[in-house]
Coordinates of C-alpha atoms in Angstrom, one line a residue:
Chain I
M1 CA -0.6 -0.2 0.1
L2 CA 3.0 2.6 0.7
K3 CA 4.5 1.9 -2.6
I4 CA 1.1 3.6 -3.8
L5 CA 0.6 6.2 -1.3
I6 CA 4.3 7.8 -0.9
P7 CA 4.6 8.4 -5.1
T8 CA 0.7 10.3 -4.2
L9 CA 2.3 11.7 -1.3
M10 CA 5.6 12.7 -3.7
L11 CA 3.5 14.4 -6.7
F12 CA 2.6 17.8 -3.9
P13 CA 6.3 18.1 -4.5
T14 CA 6.4 17.6 -8.2
T15 CA 3.2 20.0 -8.8
W16 CA 4.6 23.0 -7.0
I17 CA 7.8 22.3 -8.4
T18 CA 8.3 21.5 -10.9
T19 CA 9.1 24.4 -14.3
P20 CA 5.8 25.2 -15.6
K21 CA 7.1 23.8 -19.2
W22 CA 7.4 20.8 -17.7
L23 CA 4.5 20.3 -15.3
W24 CA 2.0 18.5 -17.2
T25 CA 4.3 16.3 -18.8
T26 CA 6.1 15.8 -15.2
M27 CA 2.2 15.1 -13.5
T28 CA 1.0 13.2 -16.4
A29 CA 4.4 10.2 -16.0
Q30 CA 4.1 10.3 -12.8
A31 CA 0.8 10.0 -12.0
L32 CA 0.2 6.7 -15.2
A33 CA 3.6 5.5 -12.9
I34 CA 1.7 5.2 -9.8
A35 CA -1.5 3.8 -12.5
T36 CA 0.7 0.8 -13.4
A37 CA 2.0 0.1 -9.3
S38 CA -1.1 0.5 -8.4
L39 CA -2.1 -3.2 -10.3
T40 CA 0.4 -4.7 -8.8
L41 CA -2.7 -3.9 -5.4
L42 CA -4.4 -7.4 -7.1
N43 CA -2.1 -9.8 -6.7
W44 CA -4.2 -11.4 -3.6
D45 CA -1.8 -13.4 -2.1
S46 CA -4.4 -14.8 0.8
E47 CA -7.5 -17.1 1.2
T48 CA -8.8 -15.5 3.5
G49 CA -10.1 -12.5 1.6
W50 CA -7.7 -9.3 3.1
T51 CA -3.8 -8.2 1.7
S52 CA -1.5 -5.9 2.0
T53 CA -2.5 -5.2 5.4
N54 CA -0.5 -2.5 7.6
P55 CA -2.4 -2.0 11.5
Y56 CA -4.7 0.4 9.0
L57 CA -4.8 -0.1 5.5
G58 CA -5.5 -2.8 3.5
T59 CA -7.1 -4.6 0.0
D60 CA -8.9 -6.5 -0.8
P61 CA -11.3 -7.8 -3.9
L62 CA -13.7 -5.6 -2.7
S63 CA -11.3 -2.5 -3.0
T64 CA -9.3 -3.2 -4.7
P65 CA -10.5 -3.4 -8.3
L66 CA -12.0 0.7 -6.5
L67 CA -8.4 0.8 -6.4
V68 CA -6.9 0.7 -9.1
L69 CA -10.1 3.1 -10.4
T70 CA -9.2 5.6 -8.3
C71 CA -5.5 5.2 -9.4
W72 CA -6.2 5.2 -13.1
L73 CA -8.3 8.0 -12.4
L74 CA -5.6 10.8 -12.1
P75 CA -3.7 11.2 -14.9
L76 CA -6.8 10.8 -16.9
M77 CA -7.9 13.7 -15.2
I78 CA -4.6 14.9 -15.9
L79 CA -4.7 15.2 -19.9
A80 CA -9.0 15.7 -19.4
S81 CA -7.8 19.2 -18.0
Q82 CA -4.8 19.9 -19.6
N83 CA -6.4 22.6 -22.3
H84 CA -8.9 24.4 -21.0
I85 CA -6.8 25.0 -17.5
S86 CA -3.5 26.0 -19.2
P87 CA -4.5 29.5 -19.9
E88 CA -5.2 30.3 -16.9
P89 CA -1.8 31.7 -14.2
I90 CA 0.8 28.8 -13.0
N91 CA 0.1 29.4 -9.8
R92 CA -3.2 28.2 -10.3
Q93 CA -2.6 25.5 -12.7
R94 CA -1.0 23.6 -9.1
T95 CA -3.5 24.3 -7.3
Y96 CA -6.0 22.8 -9.8
I97 CA -3.5 19.7 -10.0
T98 CA -3.5 19.4 -6.2
L99 CA -6.9 19.4 -5.6
L100 CA -6.2 16.1 -7.8
V101 CA -4.3 15.0 -5.8
S102 CA -5.1 15.6 -2.4
L103 CA -8.8 14.0 -4.1
Q104 CA -7.1 11.1 -4.8
L105 CA -5.4 10.4 -1.6
F106 CA -8.6 10.5 -0.2
L107 CA -9.9 8.2 -2.4
I108 CA -7.0 5.5 -2.1
M109 CA -7.2 6.1 2.0
A110 CA -11.0 5.5 2.0
F111 CA -11.3 1.7 -0.6
G112 CA -8.3 1.1 1.9
A113 CA -9.6 2.3 5.2
T114 CA -9.9 -1.0 7.0
E115 CA -11.8 0.1 10.9
I116 CA -14.6 2.2 9.2
I117 CA -13.8 5.4 11.0
L118 CA -10.6 5.6 8.7
F119 CA -13.0 5.3 5.9
Y120 CA -15.9 7.9 7.3
I121 CA -13.4 10.3 7.9
M122 CA -12.0 10.2 4.2
F123 CA -16.3 9.6 3.0
E124 CA -16.1 13.6 4.5
T125 CA -12.9 14.5 3.2
T126 CA -13.4 14.4 -0.1
L127 CA -16.0 16.2 0.1
I128 CA -13.5 19.4 -0.1
P129 CA -11.3 18.9 -2.9
T130 CA -14.4 18.6 -4.7
L131 CA -16.2 21.1 -3.6
I132 CA -13.7 23.2 -4.3
I133 CA -13.0 21.9 -7.9
I134 CA -16.7 22.6 -8.6
T135 CA -16.7 25.9 -7.2
R136 CA -13.9 27.6 -7.9
W137 CA -13.1 26.0 -11.5
G138 CA -17.2 25.4 -12.6
N139 CA -17.4 27.9 -15.7
Q140 CA -22.0 29.0 -15.0
T141 CA -23.0 30.7 -12.0
E142 CA -25.1 28.1 -10.9
R143 CA -22.1 26.0 -9.9
L144 CA -22.4 28.0 -6.5
N145 CA -25.3 26.3 -6.2
A146 CA -24.4 22.9 -7.2
G147 CA -21.8 23.2 -4.7
T148 CA -24.0 23.5 -2.0
Y149 CA -26.6 21.4 -3.1
F150 CA -23.2 18.5 -3.4
L151 CA -21.6 19.4 -0.4
F152 CA -25.5 20.3 2.1
Y153 CA -26.7 16.8 1.1
T154 CA -23.9 13.9 1.9
L155 CA -23.2 16.3 5.2
A156 CA -26.7 15.8 5.7
G157 CA -27.2 12.1 5.5
S158 CA -23.5 11.0 6.4
L159 CA -23.5 13.1 10.7
P160 CA -26.3 10.7 11.1
L161 CA -24.0 7.6 9.8
L162 CA -21.2 9.3 12.6
V163 CA -23.8 9.1 15.2
A164 CA -24.3 5.1 14.2
L165 CA -20.7 4.5 14.0
L166 CA -20.2 5.8 17.3
I167 CA -23.1 3.9 18.5
L168 CA -21.6 1.1 16.7
Q169 CA -18.5 0.9 18.3
K170 CA -19.9 1.8 22.2
E171 CA -21.8 -1.9 21.6
M172 CA -19.7 -3.6 19.9
G173 CA -16.1 -2.7 20.4
S174 CA -14.3 -2.4 17.3
L175 CA -15.2 -0.8 14.0
S176 CA -12.8 -3.5 12.4
M177 CA -14.4 -4.1 9.2
L178 CA -12.0 -7.5 9.6
I179 CA -13.6 -8.2 13.0
I180 CA -17.1 -7.3 12.4
Q181 CA -18.0 -9.2 9.6
Y182 CA -17.9 -12.1 12.3
M183 CA -20.0 -10.8 14.8
Q184 CA -22.7 -11.9 15.8
P185 CA -25.6 -9.8 14.5
A186 CA -28.1 -7.8 16.6
P187 CA -31.4 -8.4 16.9
L188 CA -32.4 -4.3 15.8
C189 CA -36.0 -5.0 17.5
T190 CA -36.7 -1.4 19.1
W191 CA -37.6 2.0 16.9
A192 CA -34.2 3.6 17.9
D193 CA -32.6 -0.1 16.5
K194 CA -34.7 0.2 13.1
I195 CA -34.1 4.6 13.6
W196 CA -29.8 3.2 13.7
W197 CA -30.4 0.8 10.8
A198 CA -31.3 3.6 8.9
A199 CA -28.0 5.7 9.4
C200 CA -25.9 3.2 8.8
L201 CA -27.4 3.8 5.2
I202 CA -28.4 6.9 4.1
A203 CA -25.0 8.5 4.2
F204 CA -24.4 5.9 1.1
L205 CA -27.7 6.4 -0.1
V206 CA -27.7 9.9 -0.6
K207 CA -23.9 9.6 -2.1
M208 CA -24.6 6.2 -4.7
P209 CA -27.2 8.7 -5.0
L210 CA -30.8 6.5 -4.5
Y211 CA -33.6 8.1 -6.3
G212 CA -35.4 10.6 -4.5
V213 CA -31.8 12.2 -3.1
H214 CA -30.5 12.4 -6.2
L215 CA -30.9 16.0 -7.0
W216 CA -27.4 17.4 -6.3
L217 CA -25.6 14.6 -8.3
P218 CA -26.9 16.9 -11.9
K219 CA -26.3 19.6 -10.6
A220 CA -22.8 18.7 -9.5
H221 CA -21.7 16.8 -12.4
V222 CA -23.1 19.3 -14.9
E223 CA -21.6 21.9 -13.5
A224 CA -17.8 20.9 -12.8
P225 CA -14.7 21.3 -15.2
V226 CA -14.6 17.8 -16.2
A227 CA -11.8 16.6 -14.8
G228 CA -14.8 17.1 -11.5
S229 CA -17.1 15.3 -13.3
M230 CA -14.7 12.4 -14.4
V231 CA -14.0 11.5 -10.5
L232 CA -17.5 12.2 -9.7
A233 CA -18.9 10.3 -11.6
A234 CA -16.4 7.4 -11.8
V235 CA -15.2 7.5 -8.0
L236 CA -16.6 9.4 -5.8
L237 CA -20.1 8.0 -6.2
K238 CA -18.8 4.2 -5.6
L239 CA -17.2 5.2 -2.4
G240 CA -21.2 4.8 -1.7
G241 CA -21.8 1.3 -3.3
Y242 CA -18.4 0.2 -0.9
G243 CA -19.5 1.5 2.0
M244 CA -22.9 0.0 1.6
M245 CA -21.6 -3.1 0.6
R246 CA -19.4 -3.0 3.7
M247 CA -21.9 -1.8 5.9
I248 CA -24.7 -3.9 5.0
I249 CA -23.3 -6.9 6.7
M250 CA -23.9 -6.7 9.7
L251 CA -27.4 -4.7 9.4
E252 CA -28.6 -7.9 9.4
P253 CA -31.5 -9.7 9.8
A254 CA -33.3 -6.3 9.8
S255 CA -32.3 -5.3 6.7
K256 CA -34.7 -8.5 5.1
N257 CA -37.9 -5.7 5.6
L258 CA -36.3 -2.5 6.1
A259 CA -34.8 -2.6 2.7
Y260 CA -37.4 -2.3 0.9
P261 CA -39.1 0.7 0.2
F262 CA -35.0 2.1 -0.6
I263 CA -35.3 -1.6 -3.5
I264 CA -38.4 0.4 -4.9
L265 CA -37.2 3.7 -4.8
A266 CA -33.8 1.8 -6.2
L267 CA -35.9 0.3 -9.0
W268 CA -38.2 3.3 -10.0
G269 CA -34.6 4.9 -9.9
I270 CA -33.8 3.3 -13.0
I271 CA -37.4 4.5 -15.3
M272 CA -37.6 7.6 -14.1
T273 CA -33.6 8.9 -14.8
G274 CA -33.6 6.6 -17.8
S275 CA -36.9 8.6 -18.6
I276 CA -35.8 12.8 -17.9
C277 CA -32.8 11.5 -20.1
L278 CA -35.0 11.3 -23.3
R279 CA -35.8 14.5 -22.7
Q280 CA -33.0 16.5 -22.0
T281 CA -30.9 19.2 -23.8
D282 CA -28.3 19.0 -22.4
L283 CA -25.1 17.1 -22.8
K284 CA -23.5 16.9 -19.6
S285 CA -26.7 16.5 -17.3
L286 CA -28.0 13.5 -19.8
I287 CA -24.9 12.2 -19.4
A288 CA -25.6 12.6 -14.9
Y289 CA -29.1 11.0 -15.3
S290 CA -28.0 8.3 -16.6
S291 CA -25.2 7.7 -13.8
V292 CA -27.9 7.8 -11.2
S293 CA -30.6 5.5 -13.5
H294 CA -27.2 2.7 -13.7
M295 CA -26.4 3.7 -10.1
G296 CA -30.1 2.5 -8.8
L297 CA -29.5 -0.3 -10.2
V298 CA -26.7 -1.4 -8.7
V299 CA -28.4 0.0 -5.0
A300 CA -31.1 -2.3 -5.9
G301 CA -28.0 -5.2 -6.0
I302 CA -26.7 -4.0 -3.3
L303 CA -29.6 -3.7 -0.8
I304 CA -30.7 -7.2 -1.8
Q305 CA -27.5 -9.0 -0.9
T306 CA -27.3 -12.3 -2.3
P307 CA -23.2 -13.4 -3.8
W308 CA -25.2 -12.9 -7.3
S309 CA -26.5 -9.6 -6.8
F310 CA -22.8 -7.8 -4.5
T311 CA -20.9 -8.9 -7.6
G312 CA -23.1 -7.6 -10.1
A313 CA -22.6 -4.4 -8.3
I314 CA -19.1 -4.2 -8.3
I315 CA -19.1 -5.3 -12.2
L316 CA -21.0 -2.6 -12.7
M317 CA -19.6 0.1 -10.7
I318 CA -16.6 -0.3 -12.5
A319 CA -17.4 -0.2 -15.7
H320 CA -19.7 2.0 -15.6
G321 CA -17.4 3.9 -13.9
L322 CA -15.1 4.3 -17.3
A323 CA -17.4 4.2 -19.1
S324 CA -19.6 7.6 -17.7
S325 CA -15.7 9.3 -17.7
A326 CA -15.7 8.8 -21.5
L327 CA -18.8 10.4 -21.3
F328 CA -17.9 13.2 -20.3
C329 CA -14.7 13.8 -21.7
L330 CA -16.4 13.6 -24.4
A331 CA -18.7 15.9 -23.5
N332 CA -16.1 18.4 -22.5
T333 CA -14.7 18.0 -26.1
N334 CA -17.3 19.4 -27.7
Y335 CA -17.9 22.6 -24.6
E336 CA -14.0 23.1 -25.9
R337 CA -15.0 23.8 -28.8
L338 CA -18.3 25.9 -28.4
H339 CA -18.6 26.4 -25.3
S340 CA -22.3 25.8 -24.8
R341 CA -23.2 22.0 -24.5
T342 CA -26.8 21.8 -25.5
L343 CA -27.5 19.4 -27.7
L344 CA -29.4 21.3 -30.3
L345 CA -26.5 23.3 -30.9
A346 CA -23.3 20.4 -32.0
R347 CA -24.9 17.6 -33.9
G348 CA -23.6 15.7 -37.9
M349 CA -20.0 16.0 -35.1
Q350 CA -19.6 12.6 -38.0
A351 CA -19.2 14.7 -40.6
I352 CA -16.7 17.2 -39.2
L353 CA -14.6 15.2 -36.4
P354 CA -15.3 10.9 -37.5
L355 CA -12.0 9.9 -35.4
M356 CA -14.5 11.2 -32.9
A357 CA -17.6 10.4 -33.6
A358 CA -16.0 6.3 -33.2
W359 CA -15.3 6.8 -29.8
W360 CA -18.7 9.0 -29.6
F361 CA -19.7 5.3 -30.5
I362 CA -17.8 2.7 -28.6
A363 CA -18.8 5.3 -25.3
N364 CA -22.7 4.9 -26.1
L365 CA -22.2 1.7 -27.2
A366 CA -20.3 0.8 -23.7
N367 CA -22.9 2.7 -21.4
L368 CA -26.0 1.0 -22.8
A369 CA -24.7 -2.1 -21.9
L370 CA -23.5 -3.9 -25.0
P371 CA -22.7 -7.5 -24.7
P372 CA -19.4 -8.8 -24.4
L373 CA -19.0 -5.5 -22.3
P374 CA -18.7 -6.0 -18.7
N375 CA -21.1 -2.9 -18.6
L376 CA -23.8 -5.9 -19.5
M377 CA -22.0 -8.3 -17.6
G378 CA -22.9 -6.7 -14.5
E379 CA -25.9 -5.3 -15.0
L380 CA -27.1 -9.1 -16.3
I381 CA -26.3 -10.9 -13.3
I382 CA -27.6 -8.2 -11.3
I383 CA -30.8 -8.4 -12.9
T384 CA -30.7 -12.4 -12.6
S385 CA -30.3 -11.8 -8.8
M386 CA -33.4 -9.6 -8.5
F387 CA -35.4 -12.2 -10.4
N388 CA -34.6 -14.7 -8.3
W389 CA -35.2 -12.0 -5.1
S390 CA -39.1 -11.1 -7.2
S391 CA -39.9 -11.8 -9.5
W392 CA -42.1 -9.1 -10.6
T393 CA -38.8 -6.6 -10.8
I394 CA -37.7 -7.9 -14.2
I395 CA -40.1 -5.3 -15.2
L396 CA -38.4 -3.2 -13.9
T397 CA -35.2 -3.9 -14.6
G398 CA -36.3 -5.1 -17.9
T399 CA -37.5 -1.4 -19.2
G400 CA -34.7 1.0 -17.4
T401 CA -32.9 -1.6 -19.6
L402 CA -34.6 -0.7 -22.7
I403 CA -34.7 3.0 -21.4
T404 CA -30.6 3.3 -21.4
A405 CA -30.8 2.1 -24.6
S406 CA -33.1 3.9 -25.5
Y407 CA -31.2 7.4 -24.6
S408 CA -27.8 5.7 -25.9
L409 CA -28.8 5.5 -28.9
Y410 CA -30.6 9.7 -28.4
M411 CA -27.2 10.9 -27.5
Y412 CA -24.6 9.6 -30.2
L413 CA -28.1 10.1 -32.7
M414 CA -28.4 13.5 -31.8
T415 CA -25.1 14.7 -31.4
Q416 CA -23.1 12.6 -34.3
R417 CA -25.8 12.0 -36.9
G418 CA -28.6 14.2 -38.8
P419 CA -27.3 17.4 -40.1
V420 CA -24.7 19.4 -39.2
T421 CA -25.5 21.9 -38.0
T422 CA -24.9 25.4 -40.2
L423 CA -24.5 27.2 -36.5
I424 CA -20.7 25.6 -37.1
T425 CA -19.0 26.9 -39.5
A426 CA -15.2 25.9 -38.2
I427 CA -14.0 23.3 -35.9
E428 CA -10.7 22.7 -34.2
P429 CA -9.4 19.5 -34.8
S430 CA -9.2 17.0 -32.5
H431 CA -6.1 16.6 -30.3
T432 CA -3.9 13.7 -30.2
R433 CA -4.7 14.6 -25.9
E434 CA -7.6 13.3 -26.8
H435 CA -7.4 11.0 -28.3
L436 CA -5.5 9.2 -26.4
L437 CA -7.9 10.0 -23.1
M438 CA -10.4 8.5 -24.7
A439 CA -8.7 5.4 -26.2
L440 CA -6.7 4.7 -22.5
H441 CA -10.5 5.0 -21.1
L442 CA -12.7 2.3 -23.3
I443 CA -9.7 -0.2 -24.0
P444 CA -9.7 -1.2 -20.0
I445 CA -13.5 -1.3 -20.3
I446 CA -11.8 -3.9 -23.2
M447 CA -9.4 -5.4 -21.2
L448 CA -12.0 -6.4 -18.2
T449 CA -14.1 -7.8 -21.1
L450 CA -11.5 -10.6 -21.0
K451 CA -10.0 -11.1 -17.4
P452 CA -13.3 -10.3 -15.5
E453 CA -12.3 -12.4 -12.5
L454 CA -10.8 -8.9 -11.6
M455 CA -13.8 -7.8 -10.6
W456 CA -15.4 -10.4 -8.8
G457 CA -14.9 -9.2 -5.1
W458 CA -15.2 -11.6 -3.1
C459 CA -18.5 -13.6 -2.7
F460 CA -18.1 -15.4 -6.9
Chain K
M1 CA -24.5 19.7 -47.3
A2 CA -21.8 19.0 -50.0
A3 CA -21.6 23.7 -49.3
R4 CA -21.8 23.0 -45.6
L5 CA -18.5 20.9 -45.9
V6 CA -17.5 22.6 -48.1
R7 CA -17.0 25.3 -45.9
I8 CA -16.0 24.1 -43.1
F9 CA -13.1 21.6 -44.5
P10 CA -11.5 24.2 -46.1
A11 CA -11.7 26.6 -42.9
C12 CA -9.6 24.1 -41.3
S13 CA -7.3 23.9 -42.9
R14 CA -6.7 26.5 -45.0
V15 CA -3.7 28.4 -43.9
Q16 CA -5.2 32.1 -44.6
L17 CA -8.5 32.1 -41.8
G18 CA -8.4 35.5 -42.5
S19 CA -6.5 38.4 -40.0
M20 CA -5.9 35.9 -37.6
P21 CA -3.5 32.9 -37.6
G22 CA -5.5 30.1 -35.9
A23 CA -9.3 32.1 -35.2
R24 CA -12.2 29.9 -36.1
F25 CA -15.5 31.7 -36.9
L26 CA -19.0 31.1 -34.9
S27 CA -22.1 31.9 -36.8
Q28 CA -24.2 34.1 -33.7
T29 CA -27.5 34.0 -34.3
P30 CA -30.1 36.9 -33.5
S31 CA -31.3 35.6 -30.9
P32 CA -30.5 32.4 -29.0
G33 CA -33.8 31.2 -27.3
A34 CA -34.2 29.6 -24.2
A35 CA -31.3 26.8 -25.2
G36 CA -29.7 29.8 -25.2
S37 CA -28.2 30.2 -21.3
P38 CA -29.8 27.1 -19.1
A39 CA -27.1 24.6 -20.6
G40 CA -24.0 27.2 -20.4
C41 CA -24.4 28.8 -24.0
V42 CA -21.6 31.8 -23.6
L43 CA -20.5 32.5 -27.1
S44 CA -18.4 35.4 -26.9
P45 CA -19.4 39.1 -27.3
A46 CA -20.3 39.7 -30.6
D47 CA -17.7 42.1 -32.3
R48 CA -20.3 44.5 -33.7
N49 CA -17.4 46.5 -35.3
D50 CA -17.1 43.2 -37.2
S51 CA -20.1 43.7 -40.6
H52 CA -20.2 39.8 -41.7
G53 CA -21.9 39.2 -37.9
H54 CA -19.6 36.9 -37.5
V55 CA -17.8 35.7 -33.5
E56 CA -14.3 35.8 -33.9
V57 CA -12.8 32.9 -30.9
S58 CA -8.8 32.8 -30.9
C59 CA -7.7 29.6 -30.7
P60 CA -4.0 30.8 -29.8
F61 CA -2.2 27.0 -30.0
F62 CA -3.6 25.7 -33.1
S63 CA -2.3 28.1 -35.9
P64 CA -0.3 27.9 -38.6
Q65 CA 2.9 28.0 -37.1
N66 CA 1.9 24.6 -35.1
R67 CA 0.1 22.8 -37.8
D68 CA 1.3 19.7 -35.3
F69 CA 0.0 20.6 -32.8
H70 CA -1.4 17.6 -30.2
G71 CA -3.0 19.2 -27.5
F72 CA -0.4 18.8 -25.2
H73 CA 1.1 22.8 -24.8
K74 CA 1.4 25.8 -27.1
E75 CA 4.8 25.6 -27.8
P76 CA 5.3 22.5 -29.8
Q77 CA 8.8 20.9 -28.1
V78 CA 7.1 20.8 -25.0
D79 CA 4.0 19.3 -27.0
V80 CA 5.8 16.6 -28.5
W81 CA 7.7 15.4 -25.3
N82 CA 3.9 15.4 -23.6
M83 CA 2.2 13.6 -26.2
K84 CA 5.9 11.1 -25.8
V85 CA 5.5 11.1 -22.5
A86 CA 1.9 10.4 -21.9
F87 CA 1.5 7.6 -24.7
F88 CA 4.6 5.6 -23.5
F89 CA 3.4 5.8 -19.8
G90 CA -0.5 5.1 -20.7
I91 CA -0.4 2.5 -23.4
S92 CA 3.7 1.2 -23.5
V93 CA 4.0 0.5 -19.5
A94 CA 0.1 0.8 -18.4
L95 CA -2.0 -1.3 -20.5
V96 CA 1.0 -3.5 -22.0
I97 CA 3.0 -3.8 -18.4
G98 CA 0.7 -3.8 -16.5
G99 CA -1.5 -5.8 -18.5
T100 CA 0.6 -8.9 -19.5
F101 CA 2.0 -8.5 -15.2
V102 CA -1.8 -8.7 -14.5
H103 CA -2.7 -11.7 -17.3
Y104 CA -0.2 -14.0 -14.9
L105 CA -1.3 -12.7 -12.1
P106 CA -2.4 -17.0 -10.0
D107 CA -5.6 -18.2 -10.3
H108 CA -6.9 -16.8 -7.1
G109 CA -9.2 -18.7 -5.0
M110 CA -8.1 -21.9 -7.2
R111 CA -11.3 -21.3 -9.6
Q112 CA -9.9 -21.7 -12.8
W113 CA -8.4 -24.7 -11.2
A114 CA -11.8 -25.7 -10.7
R115 CA -13.4 -25.3 -13.3
Q116 CA -10.7 -27.6 -14.7
E117 CA -10.7 -30.3 -12.5
A118 CA -14.1 -30.2 -12.5
E119 CA -14.0 -31.0 -16.7
R120 CA -11.4 -33.1 -16.2
L121 CA -13.9 -35.1 -13.5
I122 CA -16.3 -36.1 -16.4
K123 CA -14.1 -36.4 -19.0
E124 CA -13.1 -39.4 -16.5
R125 CA -15.6 -40.7 -15.3
E126 CA -18.0 -40.9 -18.6
A127 CA -15.2 -42.4 -19.9
K128 CA -15.6 -44.9 -17.2
G129 CA -19.4 -44.6 -17.8
I130 CA -20.3 -44.5 -13.8
T131 CA -22.6 -41.3 -12.7
V132 CA -21.6 -38.4 -13.2
L133 CA -22.4 -36.2 -10.0
D134 CA -24.9 -37.8 -7.4
C135 CA -26.7 -36.1 -5.0
N136 CA -25.5 -37.9 -2.0
Y137 CA -21.7 -37.6 -0.5
Y138 CA -21.9 -40.9 1.2
D139 CA -22.7 -44.1 -0.3
P140 CA -26.1 -44.6 0.9
S141 CA -25.8 -48.3 1.9
K142 CA -23.0 -47.6 4.4
I143 CA -24.6 -45.7 7.2
I144 CA -25.0 -47.6 10.3
L145 CA -28.0 -45.8 12.0
P146 CA -28.8 -45.9 15.8
P147 CA -32.3 -47.8 15.9
A148 CA -35.3 -45.6 16.7
G149 CA -36.6 -45.1 20.0
D150 CA -33.6 -46.0 22.3
E151 CA -33.4 -41.6 21.5
E152 CA -32.7 -40.1 25.6

């Protein structure tokens, strides 16, 4: 673990000491080296689950794919931000990169935490750099509102979690994840116990987000700059899923009854947010709502707690992280050229930028869960386990899959096909940087198709 | 359609793009309408002195002097180096070497071994003609149960 943490910490001196001319080059190189080193975490050498342990940090097959995804995303964020940040003064560029690196550091410690309190502290700490990125580097006035929604939705959900964790520490004596999995489950019969159950999960449900408490997400994703949108969609949402998967193991047996409203909300949210996607005029908003839709499926899978549904949840989280981040990068390539996110403003782009259209195509195919990509595998596994839990869910999940395919195709056809907008008379050609960025997003998805056992988690 | 394409492609590749090298032209519709502000469409303030109604958004990096702009840095030398570094560390190191490392990881949880062992046993049992899998692990005729009625 230290071989990842120490180079990440050393990114701070690199940011501030490198000469301005070579800042982005060195950051890209170092971040990619860290990402390569993080692949060594995939070597799980113990059969008990937890590896790389020291008293505070450890990895297991659930946290490792998310850790690797986090480490992989930092160089991608740096590549994506390079163009729109470079006109700014050098110290502001350095501050921006420092925020991205600090976010990376907190996320590594969050996913590697073995104590739930350390996970909670890191969960909260990631809010601060994200808030600063959204409110300082966002492009529209709505960014302040977006930052407020983002911060207070998450805080309001997670303060009850702090109380619940303190209660748990007092009752059980320890909050180490290695110990909690073997504890006797509490009977959870009184009203206070039920509120404690809810307090354990609300923070993560808000973060996922569950439909109903999802209002912060479209605002935050849309107003954030591209690196903010990427890290929000790819990793921060998965913090909620990861936390839920850790906590829900010890919330049995009350979860059998208490989880019903949340499962229903999650399934209904898939359809509702998918339908909203079909009516969006703002491209980033469409991608943000599609994230809510996919995460609704993950929430439903985690709440029913079967081995297959956990497996499907992890696979879908990783695959969606890469695909959604790719779509935000593509939306940003449009935004940098036209300074608008309106869907209708940039039509027929295939005729103008055909190679970028190829990336649009693959990213949208990944989003609509085309086989054999892991997006489909995760969705299918969750849908199957939900069908096993209750046959009626197939109506909701099946309709959700249909709507997902509809809006993904809609997004592709609106931006790439059709007549070229007469408003556009001259567009800058695609950069090599943008093509590399898309390749580094989409090639790992294809490679993961070939070795899904990296993502299966510890249940399969 | 062809007329629109002819307008677009020469504008990108032609050396002369008007007075400002590397300039992009965005036409400004008279009334952007409701689709303008909510999605954050920020067109640069129109140059009212410009008689043909075009808005000039300067793109200082991609220019006739820097035709091989890769998107990394405005100086061509740094741009090329950044491109090489990004591709080397991103593709050659991370994807290729990292991918090879991941490919040769040991069989965690003996899952692949379990699958291969099951296939081998099935083949062996089918060759011998015995049942492949029986619901009883032990032979029920060999289990000796205590007589009923002796429960104390």
